[in-house]
mmCIF file of C-alpha atoms in Angstrom:
data_model
loop_
_atom_site.group_PDB
_atom_site.id
_atom_site.type_symbol
_atom_site.label_atom_id
_atom_site.label_comp_id
_atom_site.label_asym_id
_atom_site.label_seq_id
_atom_site.Cartn_x
_atom_site.Cartn_y
_atom_site.Cartn_z
ATOM 1 C CA UNK A 1 -49.871 106.611 96.563
ATOM 2 C CA UNK A 2 -47.742 107.885 93.669
ATOM 3 C CA UNK A 3 -44.517 109.709 94.558
ATOM 4 C CA UNK A 4 -44.401 113.433 93.932
ATOM 5 C CA UNK A 5 -42.275 114.399 90.958
ATOM 6 C CA UNK A 6 -41.076 117.682 89.588
ATOM 7 C CA UNK A 7 -41.476 117.949 85.856
ATOM 8 C CA UNK A 8 -41.526 121.140 83.900
ATOM 9 C CA UNK A 9 -39.621 120.027 80.793
ATOM 10 C CA UNK A 10 -38.514 123.581 80.082
ATOM 11 C CA UNK A 11 -36.880 124.224 83.442
ATOM 12 C CA UNK A 12 -36.824 121.256 85.821
ATOM 13 C CA UNK A 13 -35.581 117.677 85.703
ATOM 14 C CA UNK A 14 -37.644 114.735 86.892
ATOM 15 C CA UNK A 15 -36.941 113.558 90.421
ATOM 16 C CA UNK A 16 -38.132 110.085 91.377
ATOM 17 C CA UNK A 17 -35.979 108.065 93.763
ATOM 18 C CA UNK A 18 -35.678 104.485 92.417
ATOM 19 C CA UNK A 19 -35.349 103.249 96.027
ATOM 20 C CA UNK A 20 -38.648 104.800 97.102
ATOM 21 C CA UNK A 21 -41.180 101.959 97.581
ATOM 22 C CA UNK A 22 -43.986 104.235 96.414
ATOM 23 C CA UNK A 23 -42.140 104.480 93.117
ATOM 24 C CA UNK A 24 -40.781 101.000 92.432
ATOM 25 C CA UNK A 25 -44.007 99.319 93.564
ATOM 26 C CA UNK A 26 -45.877 101.347 90.927
ATOM 27 C CA UNK A 27 -43.641 103.134 88.415
ATOM 28 C CA UNK A 28 -46.589 103.431 86.033
ATOM 29 C CA UNK A 29 -47.908 106.478 87.904
ATOM 30 C CA UNK A 30 -44.743 108.331 86.875
ATOM 31 C CA UNK A 31 -44.964 106.968 83.333
ATOM 32 C CA UNK A 32 -48.509 108.277 82.977
ATOM 33 C CA UNK A 33 -47.339 111.757 83.951
ATOM 34 C CA UNK A 34 -44.419 111.576 81.537
ATOM 35 C CA UNK A 35 -46.683 110.564 78.670
ATOM 36 C CA UNK A 36 -49.024 113.455 79.497
ATOM 37 C CA UNK A 37 -46.221 116.018 79.781
ATOM 38 C CA UNK A 38 -43.006 115.132 77.966
ATOM 39 C CA UNK A 39 -41.618 111.596 77.551
ATOM 40 C CA UNK A 40 -38.145 113.052 76.869
ATOM 41 C CA UNK A 41 -36.722 114.229 80.171
ATOM 42 C CA UNK A 42 -33.639 114.556 82.348
ATOM 43 C CA UNK A 43 -33.840 112.166 85.316
ATOM 44 C CA UNK A 44 -32.001 113.897 88.130
ATOM 45 C CA UNK A 45 -31.564 110.758 90.244
ATOM 46 C CA UNK A 46 -29.729 108.973 87.413
ATOM 47 C CA UNK A 47 -28.118 112.167 86.066
ATOM 48 C CA UNK A 48 -28.904 111.507 82.417
ATOM 49 C CA UNK A 49 -31.583 112.011 79.782
ATOM 50 C CA UNK A 50 -34.280 109.384 79.383
ATOM 51 C CA UNK A 51 -36.837 108.493 76.737
ATOM 52 C CA UNK A 52 -40.220 106.999 77.571
ATOM 53 C CA UNK A 53 -42.228 106.975 74.326
ATOM 54 C CA UNK A 54 -42.568 103.804 72.273
ATOM 55 C CA UNK A 55 -41.418 105.634 69.161
ATOM 56 C CA UNK A 56 -38.226 106.969 70.755
ATOM 57 C CA UNK A 57 -37.311 103.796 72.620
ATOM 58 C CA UNK A 58 -37.847 101.622 69.558
ATOM 59 C CA UNK A 59 -35.811 104.007 67.382
ATOM 60 C CA UNK A 60 -32.959 104.446 69.852
ATOM 61 C CA UNK A 61 -32.600 100.700 70.425
ATOM 62 C CA UNK A 62 -31.856 100.475 66.690
ATOM 63 C CA UNK A 63 -29.778 103.668 66.399
ATOM 64 C CA UNK A 64 -26.180 102.578 65.818
ATOM 65 C CA UNK A 65 -24.904 105.980 66.921
ATOM 66 C CA UNK A 66 -25.598 104.773 70.456
ATOM 67 C CA UNK A 67 -24.014 101.655 71.907
ATOM 68 C CA UNK A 68 -23.661 99.502 74.976
ATOM 69 C CA UNK A 69 -19.886 99.942 75.002
ATOM 70 C CA UNK A 70 -17.857 103.164 74.990
ATOM 71 C CA UNK A 71 -14.232 102.356 75.844
ATOM 72 C CA UNK A 72 -13.665 100.953 72.342
ATOM 73 C CA UNK A 73 -13.969 104.494 70.952
ATOM 74 C CA UNK A 74 -12.741 106.633 73.871
ATOM 75 C CA UNK A 75 -10.422 106.451 76.890
ATOM 76 C CA UNK A 76 -11.412 106.777 80.525
ATOM 77 C CA UNK A 77 -9.375 109.983 80.756
ATOM 78 C CA UNK A 78 -11.123 111.450 77.722
ATOM 79 C CA UNK A 79 -14.533 110.699 79.241
ATOM 80 C CA UNK A 80 -13.628 111.573 82.825
ATOM 81 C CA UNK A 81 -14.492 108.052 83.954
ATOM 82 C CA UNK A 82 -13.104 106.837 87.286
ATOM 83 C CA UNK A 83 -10.564 104.016 87.320
ATOM 84 C CA UNK A 84 -11.910 100.453 87.738
ATOM 85 C CA UNK A 85 -12.472 99.383 91.332
ATOM 86 C CA UNK A 86 -9.995 96.640 92.349
ATOM 87 C CA UNK A 87 -12.567 94.934 94.581
ATOM 88 C CA UNK A 88 -14.843 94.214 91.575
ATOM 89 C CA UNK A 89 -12.130 92.987 89.206
ATOM 90 C CA UNK A 90 -13.686 89.524 88.860
ATOM 91 C CA UNK A 91 -17.150 90.940 88.170
ATOM 92 C CA UNK A 92 -15.661 93.288 85.567
ATOM 93 C CA UNK A 93 -13.960 90.284 83.960
ATOM 94 C CA UNK A 94 -17.320 88.569 83.493
ATOM 95 C CA UNK A 95 -18.638 91.724 81.814
ATOM 96 C CA UNK A 96 -15.611 92.249 79.561
ATOM 97 C CA UNK A 97 -16.792 89.841 76.853
ATOM 98 C CA UNK A 98 -20.517 89.992 77.555
ATOM 99 C CA UNK A 99 -22.742 90.151 74.487
ATOM 100 C CA UNK A 100 -24.696 92.887 76.258
ATOM 101 C CA UNK A 101 -21.587 95.051 76.567
ATOM 102 C CA UNK A 102 -19.907 94.501 73.197
ATOM 103 C CA UNK A 103 -20.279 96.360 69.930
ATOM 104 C CA UNK A 104 -19.367 95.173 66.400
ATOM 105 C CA UNK A 105 -17.208 93.565 65.187
ATOM 106 C CA UNK A 106 -16.634 91.612 68.430
ATOM 107 C CA UNK A 107 -20.376 91.440 69.122
ATOM 108 C CA UNK A 108 -21.108 90.139 65.627
ATOM 109 C CA UNK A 109 -18.524 87.351 65.870
ATOM 110 C CA UNK A 110 -19.532 86.207 69.347
ATOM 111 C CA UNK A 111 -23.281 86.362 68.723
ATOM 112 C CA UNK A 112 -22.877 84.423 65.490
ATOM 113 C CA UNK A 113 -21.263 81.554 67.355
ATOM 114 C CA UNK A 114 -24.054 81.372 69.951
ATOM 115 C CA UNK A 115 -27.170 82.404 68.063
ATOM 116 C CA UNK A 116 -27.866 79.097 66.335
ATOM 117 C CA UNK A 117 -28.658 77.433 69.662
ATOM 118 C CA UNK A 118 -31.524 79.860 70.279
ATOM 119 C CA UNK A 119 -33.303 79.964 66.918
ATOM 120 C CA UNK A 120 -37.008 79.179 67.117
ATOM 121 C CA UNK A 121 -36.848 75.813 65.338
ATOM 122 C CA UNK A 122 -34.310 74.583 67.894
ATOM 123 C CA UNK A 123 -35.954 75.808 71.090
ATOM 124 C CA UNK A 124 -39.369 74.572 69.903
ATOM 125 C CA UNK A 125 -38.025 71.080 70.581
ATOM 126 C CA UNK A 126 -37.793 71.973 74.281
ATOM 127 C CA UNK A 127 -41.569 72.274 74.784
ATOM 128 C CA UNK A 128 -41.966 68.726 76.181
ATOM 129 C CA UNK A 129 -39.075 69.198 78.616
ATOM 130 C CA UNK A 130 -40.466 72.541 79.812
ATOM 131 C CA UNK A 131 -43.917 70.984 80.320
ATOM 132 C CA UNK A 132 -42.294 68.126 82.234
ATOM 133 C CA UNK A 133 -40.447 70.573 84.505
ATOM 134 C CA UNK A 134 -43.570 72.682 85.075
ATOM 135 C CA UNK A 135 -45.521 69.617 86.190
ATOM 136 C CA UNK A 136 -42.648 68.427 88.392
ATOM 137 C CA UNK A 137 -42.672 71.785 90.165
ATOM 138 C CA UNK A 138 -46.461 71.740 90.570
ATOM 139 C CA UNK A 139 -46.319 68.170 91.883
ATOM 140 C CA UNK A 140 -43.951 69.426 94.569
ATOM 141 C CA UNK A 141 -46.437 71.888 96.080
ATOM 142 C CA UNK A 142 -49.922 70.996 94.851
ATOM 143 C CA UNK A 143 -50.808 69.126 98.046
ATOM 144 C CA UNK A 144 -49.891 72.149 100.198
ATOM 145 C CA UNK A 145 -52.855 74.261 99.088
ATOM 146 C CA UNK A 146 -50.673 77.341 98.750
ATOM 147 C CA UNK A 147 -47.161 78.420 97.749
ATOM 148 C CA UNK A 148 -44.869 81.294 96.842
ATOM 149 C CA UNK A 149 -44.859 80.828 93.067
ATOM 150 C CA UNK A 150 -41.641 82.805 92.608
ATOM 151 C CA UNK A 151 -39.564 80.312 94.591
ATOM 152 C CA UNK A 152 -41.456 77.130 93.811
ATOM 153 C CA UNK A 153 -42.291 77.661 90.128
ATOM 154 C CA UNK A 154 -41.072 80.828 88.403
ATOM 155 C CA UNK A 155 -37.397 80.660 89.437
ATOM 156 C CA UNK A 156 -36.414 76.986 89.050
ATOM 157 C CA UNK A 157 -37.863 76.240 85.598
ATOM 158 C CA UNK A 158 -35.864 78.710 83.455
ATOM 159 C CA UNK A 159 -32.726 78.130 85.547
ATOM 160 C CA UNK A 160 -32.869 74.382 84.879
ATOM 161 C CA UNK A 161 -33.700 74.840 81.185
ATOM 162 C CA UNK A 162 -30.790 77.170 80.448
ATOM 163 C CA UNK A 163 -28.397 75.121 82.589
ATOM 164 C CA UNK A 164 -29.289 71.964 80.669
ATOM 165 C CA UNK A 165 -28.916 73.773 77.329
ATOM 166 C CA UNK A 166 -25.416 74.875 78.272
ATOM 167 C CA UNK A 167 -24.634 71.389 79.530
ATOM 168 C CA UNK A 168 -24.714 71.818 83.293
ATOM 169 C CA UNK A 169 -26.598 69.441 85.620
ATOM 170 C CA UNK A 170 -30.093 70.401 86.738
ATOM 171 C CA UNK A 171 -29.102 69.933 90.369
ATOM 172 C CA UNK A 172 -26.705 72.873 89.991
ATOM 173 C CA UNK A 173 -29.633 75.230 89.321
ATOM 174 C CA UNK A 174 -29.988 76.460 92.940
ATOM 175 C CA UNK A 175 -26.282 77.328 93.101
ATOM 176 C CA UNK A 176 -26.404 79.006 89.695
ATOM 177 C CA UNK A 177 -29.389 81.045 90.905
ATOM 178 C CA UNK A 178 -27.453 82.062 94.009
ATOM 179 C CA UNK A 179 -24.462 83.291 92.017
ATOM 180 C CA UNK A 180 -26.696 84.996 89.477
ATOM 181 C CA UNK A 181 -28.833 86.845 92.034
ATOM 182 C CA UNK A 182 -25.739 88.119 93.832
ATOM 183 C CA UNK A 183 -24.190 89.336 90.580
ATOM 184 C CA UNK A 184 -27.396 90.968 89.313
ATOM 185 C CA UNK A 185 -27.498 93.007 92.535
ATOM 186 C CA UNK A 186 -24.688 95.069 90.969
ATOM 187 C CA UNK A 187 -27.263 96.729 88.728
ATOM 188 C CA UNK A 188 -29.224 98.178 91.620
ATOM 189 C CA UNK A 189 -29.442 101.930 91.973
ATOM 190 C CA UNK A 190 -27.008 103.124 94.667
ATOM 191 C CA UNK A 191 -25.218 99.784 95.088
ATOM 192 C CA UNK A 192 -23.149 99.513 98.281
ATOM 193 C CA UNK A 193 -19.537 98.383 98.602
ATOM 194 C CA UNK A 194 -20.683 95.311 100.567
ATOM 195 C CA UNK A 195 -22.894 94.316 97.619
ATOM 196 C CA UNK A 196 -19.990 94.887 95.222
ATOM 197 C CA UNK A 197 -17.692 92.643 97.264
ATOM 198 C CA UNK A 198 -20.327 89.914 97.481
ATOM 199 C CA UNK A 199 -21.048 90.105 93.733
ATOM 200 C CA UNK A 200 -17.333 89.894 93.034
ATOM 201 C CA UNK A 201 -17.008 86.733 95.140
ATOM 202 C CA UNK A 202 -19.984 85.212 93.319
ATOM 203 C CA UNK A 203 -18.202 86.044 90.057
ATOM 204 C CA UNK A 204 -15.024 84.319 91.251
ATOM 205 C CA UNK A 205 -16.935 81.187 92.223
ATOM 206 C CA UNK A 206 -18.977 81.185 89.010
ATOM 207 C CA UNK A 207 -15.869 81.541 86.822
ATOM 208 C CA UNK A 208 -14.007 78.835 88.743
ATOM 209 C CA UNK A 209 -16.911 76.422 88.300
ATOM 210 C CA UNK A 210 -17.183 77.100 84.567
ATOM 211 C CA UNK A 211 -13.414 76.813 84.183
ATOM 212 C CA UNK A 212 -13.614 73.299 85.614
ATOM 213 C CA UNK A 213 -16.478 72.454 83.233
ATOM 214 C CA UNK A 214 -14.465 73.761 80.265
ATOM 215 C CA UNK A 215 -11.520 71.558 81.214
ATOM 216 C CA UNK A 216 -13.892 68.580 81.378
ATOM 217 C CA UNK A 217 -15.380 69.369 77.930
ATOM 218 C CA UNK A 218 -11.936 69.441 76.389
ATOM 219 C CA UNK A 219 -11.301 65.957 77.776
ATOM 220 C CA UNK A 220 -14.752 64.682 76.895
ATOM 221 C CA UNK A 221 -16.795 66.785 74.400
ATOM 222 C CA UNK A 222 -20.581 66.557 74.552
ATOM 223 C CA UNK A 223 -23.508 67.662 72.399
ATOM 224 C CA UNK A 224 -24.172 70.769 74.488
ATOM 225 C CA UNK A 225 -23.817 74.504 74.071
ATOM 226 C CA UNK A 226 -20.648 74.705 76.163
ATOM 227 C CA UNK A 227 -18.858 72.247 73.876
ATOM 228 C CA UNK A 228 -20.242 74.081 70.848
ATOM 229 C CA UNK A 229 -18.850 77.413 72.083
ATOM 230 C CA UNK A 230 -15.432 75.820 72.614
ATOM 231 C CA UNK A 231 -15.244 74.164 69.201
ATOM 232 C CA UNK A 232 -17.255 76.263 66.740
ATOM 233 C CA UNK A 233 -15.394 78.505 64.321
ATOM 234 C CA UNK A 234 -16.189 81.579 62.258
ATOM 235 C CA UNK A 235 -13.596 82.613 59.670
ATOM 236 C CA UNK A 236 -11.128 80.256 61.272
ATOM 237 C CA UNK A 237 -11.360 81.763 64.761
ATOM 238 C CA UNK A 238 -12.719 80.299 67.978
ATOM 239 C CA UNK A 239 -13.886 81.845 71.227
ATOM 240 C CA UNK A 240 -11.287 82.207 73.951
ATOM 241 C CA UNK A 241 -11.935 80.615 77.334
ATOM 242 C CA UNK A 242 -12.655 84.078 78.782
ATOM 243 C CA UNK A 243 -15.222 84.709 76.046
ATOM 244 C CA UNK A 244 -16.860 81.323 76.647
ATOM 245 C CA UNK A 245 -17.065 81.959 80.392
ATOM 246 C CA UNK A 246 -18.513 85.471 79.950
ATOM 247 C CA UNK A 247 -21.062 84.196 77.454
ATOM 248 C CA UNK A 248 -22.096 81.249 79.623
ATOM 249 C CA UNK A 249 -22.552 83.532 82.636
ATOM 250 C CA UNK A 250 -24.588 85.998 80.582
ATOM 251 C CA UNK A 251 -26.814 83.222 79.226
ATOM 252 C CA UNK A 252 -27.318 81.752 82.679
ATOM 253 C CA UNK A 253 -28.035 85.129 84.283
ATOM 254 C CA UNK A 254 -30.156 86.638 81.515
ATOM 255 C CA UNK A 255 -31.599 83.233 80.618
ATOM 256 C CA UNK A 256 -33.604 83.079 83.789
ATOM 257 C CA UNK A 257 -33.784 86.593 85.294
ATOM 258 C CA UNK A 258 -36.271 88.166 82.886
ATOM 259 C CA UNK A 259 -38.300 84.949 82.551
ATOM 260 C CA UNK A 260 -38.687 84.663 86.327
ATOM 261 C CA UNK A 261 -39.933 88.251 86.512
ATOM 262 C CA UNK A 262 -42.303 87.850 83.565
ATOM 263 C CA UNK A 263 -43.724 84.633 85.037
ATOM 264 C CA UNK A 264 -44.485 86.303 88.367
ATOM 265 C CA UNK A 265 -45.674 89.569 86.861
ATOM 266 C CA UNK A 266 -47.761 87.700 84.300
ATOM 267 C CA UNK A 267 -49.540 85.461 86.805
ATOM 268 C CA UNK A 268 -50.262 88.548 88.911
ATOM 269 C CA UNK A 269 -51.660 90.407 85.886
ATOM 270 C CA UNK A 270 -53.848 87.474 84.855
ATOM 271 C CA UNK A 271 -55.256 86.907 88.344
ATOM 272 C CA UNK A 272 -55.909 90.614 88.938
ATOM 273 C CA UNK A 273 -57.597 90.983 85.539
ATOM 274 C CA UNK A 274 -60.409 88.604 86.432
ATOM 275 C CA UNK A 275 -60.174 87.010 82.972
ATOM 276 C CA UNK A 276 -60.743 83.281 82.649
ATOM 277 C CA UNK A 277 -57.372 81.508 82.178
ATOM 278 C CA UNK A 278 -59.157 78.698 80.346
ATOM 279 C CA UNK A 279 -59.863 81.203 77.565
ATOM 280 C CA UNK A 280 -56.420 82.837 77.712
ATOM 281 C CA UNK A 281 -54.704 79.479 77.148
ATOM 282 C CA UNK A 282 -57.369 77.716 75.080
ATOM 283 C CA UNK A 283 -55.029 77.436 72.074
ATOM 284 C CA UNK A 284 -51.339 77.846 71.293
ATOM 285 C CA UNK A 285 -52.110 81.053 69.408
ATOM 286 C CA UNK A 286 -54.046 82.585 72.308
ATOM 287 C CA UNK A 287 -51.385 81.445 74.786
ATOM 288 C CA UNK A 288 -48.776 83.237 72.672
ATOM 289 C CA UNK A 289 -50.927 86.393 72.554
ATOM 290 C CA UNK A 290 -51.422 86.268 76.328
ATOM 291 C CA UNK A 291 -47.674 85.999 76.899
ATOM 292 C CA UNK A 292 -47.039 88.987 74.624
ATOM 293 C CA UNK A 293 -49.547 91.036 76.605
ATOM 294 C CA UNK A 294 -47.885 89.975 79.864
ATOM 295 C CA UNK A 295 -44.556 91.160 78.455
ATOM 296 C CA UNK A 296 -46.079 94.484 77.425
ATOM 297 C CA UNK A 297 -48.265 95.176 80.425
ATOM 298 C CA UNK A 298 -45.733 94.582 83.211
ATOM 299 C CA UNK A 299 -42.297 94.304 81.620
ATOM 300 C CA UNK A 300 -39.424 92.542 83.422
ATOM 301 C CA UNK A 301 -36.865 95.239 82.526
ATOM 302 C CA UNK A 302 -37.740 98.915 82.788
ATOM 303 C CA UNK A 303 -34.523 100.837 82.128
ATOM 304 C CA UNK A 304 -31.709 100.073 79.703
ATOM 305 C CA UNK A 305 -28.845 102.455 79.004
ATOM 306 C CA UNK A 306 -26.797 103.407 75.941
ATOM 307 C CA UNK A 307 -23.707 105.557 75.357
ATOM 308 C CA UNK A 308 -23.471 108.184 72.653
ATOM 309 C CA UNK A 309 -20.604 106.909 70.504
ATOM 310 C CA UNK A 310 -19.839 110.376 69.159
ATOM 311 C CA UNK A 311 -21.091 113.950 69.485
ATOM 312 C CA UNK A 312 -24.558 113.546 67.980
ATOM 313 C CA UNK A 313 -28.029 115.050 67.801
ATOM 314 C CA UNK A 314 -31.290 113.252 68.495
ATOM 315 C CA UNK A 315 -34.744 114.737 68.828
ATOM 316 C CA UNK A 316 -33.402 118.268 68.719
ATOM 317 C CA UNK A 317 -30.984 117.685 71.607
ATOM 318 C CA UNK A 318 -27.204 117.420 71.447
ATOM 319 C CA UNK A 319 -25.436 114.530 73.179
ATOM 320 C CA UNK A 320 -21.714 114.466 73.863
ATOM 321 C CA UNK A 321 -19.547 111.459 73.110
ATOM 322 C CA UNK A 322 -19.720 109.125 76.101
ATOM 323 C CA UNK A 323 -22.951 110.610 77.472
ATOM 324 C CA UNK A 324 -25.448 108.086 78.842
ATOM 325 C CA UNK A 325 -29.104 107.947 77.855
ATOM 326 C CA UNK A 326 -31.838 105.824 79.444
ATOM 327 C CA UNK A 327 -34.386 103.870 77.429
ATOM 328 C CA UNK A 328 -37.510 103.207 79.485
ATOM 329 C CA UNK A 329 -38.873 99.919 78.185
ATOM 330 C CA UNK A 330 -41.662 99.613 80.739
ATOM 331 C CA UNK A 331 -42.879 103.125 80.001
ATOM 332 C CA UNK A 332 -42.709 102.618 76.221
ATOM 333 C CA UNK A 333 -44.922 99.544 76.571
ATOM 334 C CA UNK A 334 -47.605 101.718 78.221
ATOM 335 C CA UNK A 335 -47.425 104.592 75.709
ATOM 336 C CA UNK A 336 -51.010 105.758 74.990
ATOM 337 C CA UNK A 337 -49.825 107.136 71.634
ATOM 338 C CA UNK A 338 -49.003 103.555 70.598
ATOM 339 C CA UNK A 339 -51.551 101.422 72.476
ATOM 340 C CA UNK A 340 -55.277 101.886 72.974
ATOM 341 C CA UNK A 341 -56.203 101.654 76.661
ATOM 342 C CA UNK A 342 -52.488 101.284 77.367
ATOM 343 C CA UNK A 343 -53.006 100.695 81.091
ATOM 344 C CA UNK A 344 -55.483 97.859 80.527
ATOM 345 C CA UNK A 345 -54.399 94.207 80.513
ATOM 346 C CA UNK A 346 -55.931 92.933 77.279
ATOM 347 C CA UNK A 347 -54.638 89.657 75.788
ATOM 348 C CA UNK A 348 -57.049 90.086 72.908
ATOM 349 C CA UNK A 349 -55.814 93.489 71.765
ATOM 350 C CA UNK A 350 -55.198 94.049 68.063
ATOM 351 C CA UNK A 351 -52.323 96.491 68.602
ATOM 352 C CA UNK A 352 -50.077 94.142 70.560
ATOM 353 C CA UNK A 353 -46.333 94.778 70.526
ATOM 354 C CA UNK A 354 -43.605 95.427 73.066
ATOM 355 C CA UNK A 355 -39.957 96.359 73.455
ATOM 356 C CA UNK A 356 -39.385 94.105 76.454
ATOM 357 C CA UNK A 357 -36.719 92.108 74.607
ATOM 358 C CA UNK A 358 -35.067 95.211 73.180
ATOM 359 C CA UNK A 359 -34.442 95.697 69.460
ATOM 360 C CA UNK A 360 -31.612 96.081 66.996
ATOM 361 C CA UNK A 361 -28.344 94.183 67.272
ATOM 362 C CA UNK A 362 -28.831 93.708 71.025
ATOM 363 C CA UNK A 363 -32.288 92.168 70.709
ATOM 364 C CA UNK A 364 -32.453 89.443 73.370
ATOM 365 C CA UNK A 365 -30.842 86.319 71.957
ATOM 366 C CA UNK A 366 -32.978 84.170 74.256
ATOM 367 C CA UNK A 367 -36.340 85.690 73.297
ATOM 368 C CA UNK A 368 -37.587 82.596 71.392
ATOM 369 C CA UNK A 369 -36.728 80.392 74.380
ATOM 370 C CA UNK A 370 -38.290 82.779 76.905
ATOM 371 C CA UNK A 371 -41.530 82.966 74.929
ATOM 372 C CA UNK A 372 -41.837 79.194 74.764
ATOM 373 C CA UNK A 373 -41.004 78.794 78.468
ATOM 374 C CA UNK A 374 -43.700 81.302 79.374
ATOM 375 C CA UNK A 375 -46.338 79.846 77.053
ATOM 376 C CA UNK A 376 -45.794 76.313 78.335
ATOM 377 C CA UNK A 377 -45.371 77.206 82.023
ATOM 378 C CA UNK A 378 -48.522 79.370 82.101
ATOM 379 C CA UNK A 379 -50.566 76.772 80.214
ATOM 380 C CA UNK A 380 -49.550 73.947 82.562
ATOM 381 C CA UNK A 381 -49.970 76.055 85.708
ATOM 382 C CA UNK A 382 -53.518 77.178 84.971
ATOM 383 C CA UNK A 383 -54.499 73.760 83.635
ATOM 384 C CA UNK A 384 -53.393 72.089 86.852
ATOM 385 C CA UNK A 385 -54.597 74.848 89.189
ATOM 386 C CA UNK A 386 -57.707 76.432 87.621
ATOM 387 C CA UNK A 387 -58.765 77.877 90.987
ATOM 388 C CA UNK A 388 -55.537 79.812 91.479
ATOM 389 C CA UNK A 389 -55.943 83.057 93.429
ATOM 390 C CA UNK A 390 -53.786 85.597 95.206
ATOM 391 C CA UNK A 391 -53.376 84.975 98.942
ATOM 392 C CA UNK A 392 -51.752 88.331 99.719
ATOM 393 C CA UNK A 393 -50.976 91.559 97.847
ATOM 394 C CA UNK A 394 -47.882 90.925 95.677
ATOM 395 C CA UNK A 395 -44.817 93.073 96.368
ATOM 396 C CA UNK A 396 -42.029 94.041 93.942
ATOM 397 C CA UNK A 397 -38.317 93.789 94.666
ATOM 398 C CA UNK A 398 -36.321 96.919 95.477
ATOM 399 C CA UNK A 399 -34.521 96.814 92.131
ATOM 400 C CA UNK A 400 -36.347 99.360 90.014
ATOM 401 C CA UNK A 401 -35.141 98.530 86.525
ATOM 402 C CA UNK A 402 -35.304 94.726 87.084
ATOM 403 C CA UNK A 403 -39.037 94.844 87.706
ATOM 404 C CA UNK A 404 -40.076 91.620 89.375
ATOM 405 C CA UNK A 405 -41.986 90.349 92.372
ATOM 406 C CA UNK A 406 -40.304 89.509 95.646
ATOM 407 C CA UNK A 407 -43.054 87.021 96.470
ATOM 408 C CA UNK A 408 -46.214 85.774 94.784
ATOM 409 C CA UNK A 409 -48.183 83.868 97.412
ATOM 410 C CA UNK A 410 -51.160 82.014 95.955
ATOM 411 C CA UNK A 411 -53.745 79.464 97.012
ATOM 412 C CA UNK A 412 -56.139 77.241 95.080
ATOM 413 C CA UNK A 413 -59.186 75.134 95.665
#
């Protein structure tokens, strides 16, 4: 049952509690109403304006008048921002040099030093390793007749792949996942102080571990991304240790989080569609098209924010410097003005596109890797388990904007 919302764009803001299971289990009911009424709206629960149309979201992701960072152009006092919380100092440190939080020129320099590791021609070489991992995971549960695919398949593969790219041992993947999941909890709506303290401790432990690895690389360099980040130069400058640690944490966190969600959401979409997986993954081209439709149909990230970097106007509305706006990626991907039969899962559609990886200077640096991981993992899974079926109704996590399944219990014949 869809949650009741109030939406008269002329007089009332939208109210939709992100912690309401009726909402986060099916946010698309709200999106349908927004697309029918007005996809530009003030979301009372978040206390800022949001944009849900594909046209607006795509444009605003590229609009350099909005940014992920604000304190490089304004002070906390000027913006009325509260002082940093001492009990999340370590977590804030990990965010300080994050690619997701920086704007040019710092963003340009840091991304330039990391980007070459994620170009398509490089990550294409990882296909055999990803296939090997997928089959190792399947071998671990195939005799059981059933499994929770999130824990046994979706989560470990991208965690191991990104860890190995950075230069960390595969056996560290469970610990990296633990730290990452605790840190990502900071992005929940209405986060509690207990969650903040736990995320901060995870940040401390994560930074300490990477600090030890950095010391080891300086003694004994390797052909891995961590060594590359420590030694590469642009215009005679290198990354500081703090920048390397922030970047490694971002890559480890973002390098598996969205892929885990898309794997679970995608398998759910495929199984519920009734389409024959043998057709959906009959060729590399069709596998790629199926992955793109999975990314569009049930996106892993539904809300991304930007700051207005100055007093500006967009879409006939004025925004003050420092004001937050919300870009609704999941809603944009279901915009009926952009997609025919937008609410239908159709891997054969001719109007395929999505904003699930963002756009502009903050377009996901790991998108080529994520696409290959998904194409290979899906292909191997359905090849090995052609009789895959849902064993219970899938349920989404209580983290609205990180839209992913809590469990995906399946069986096979």
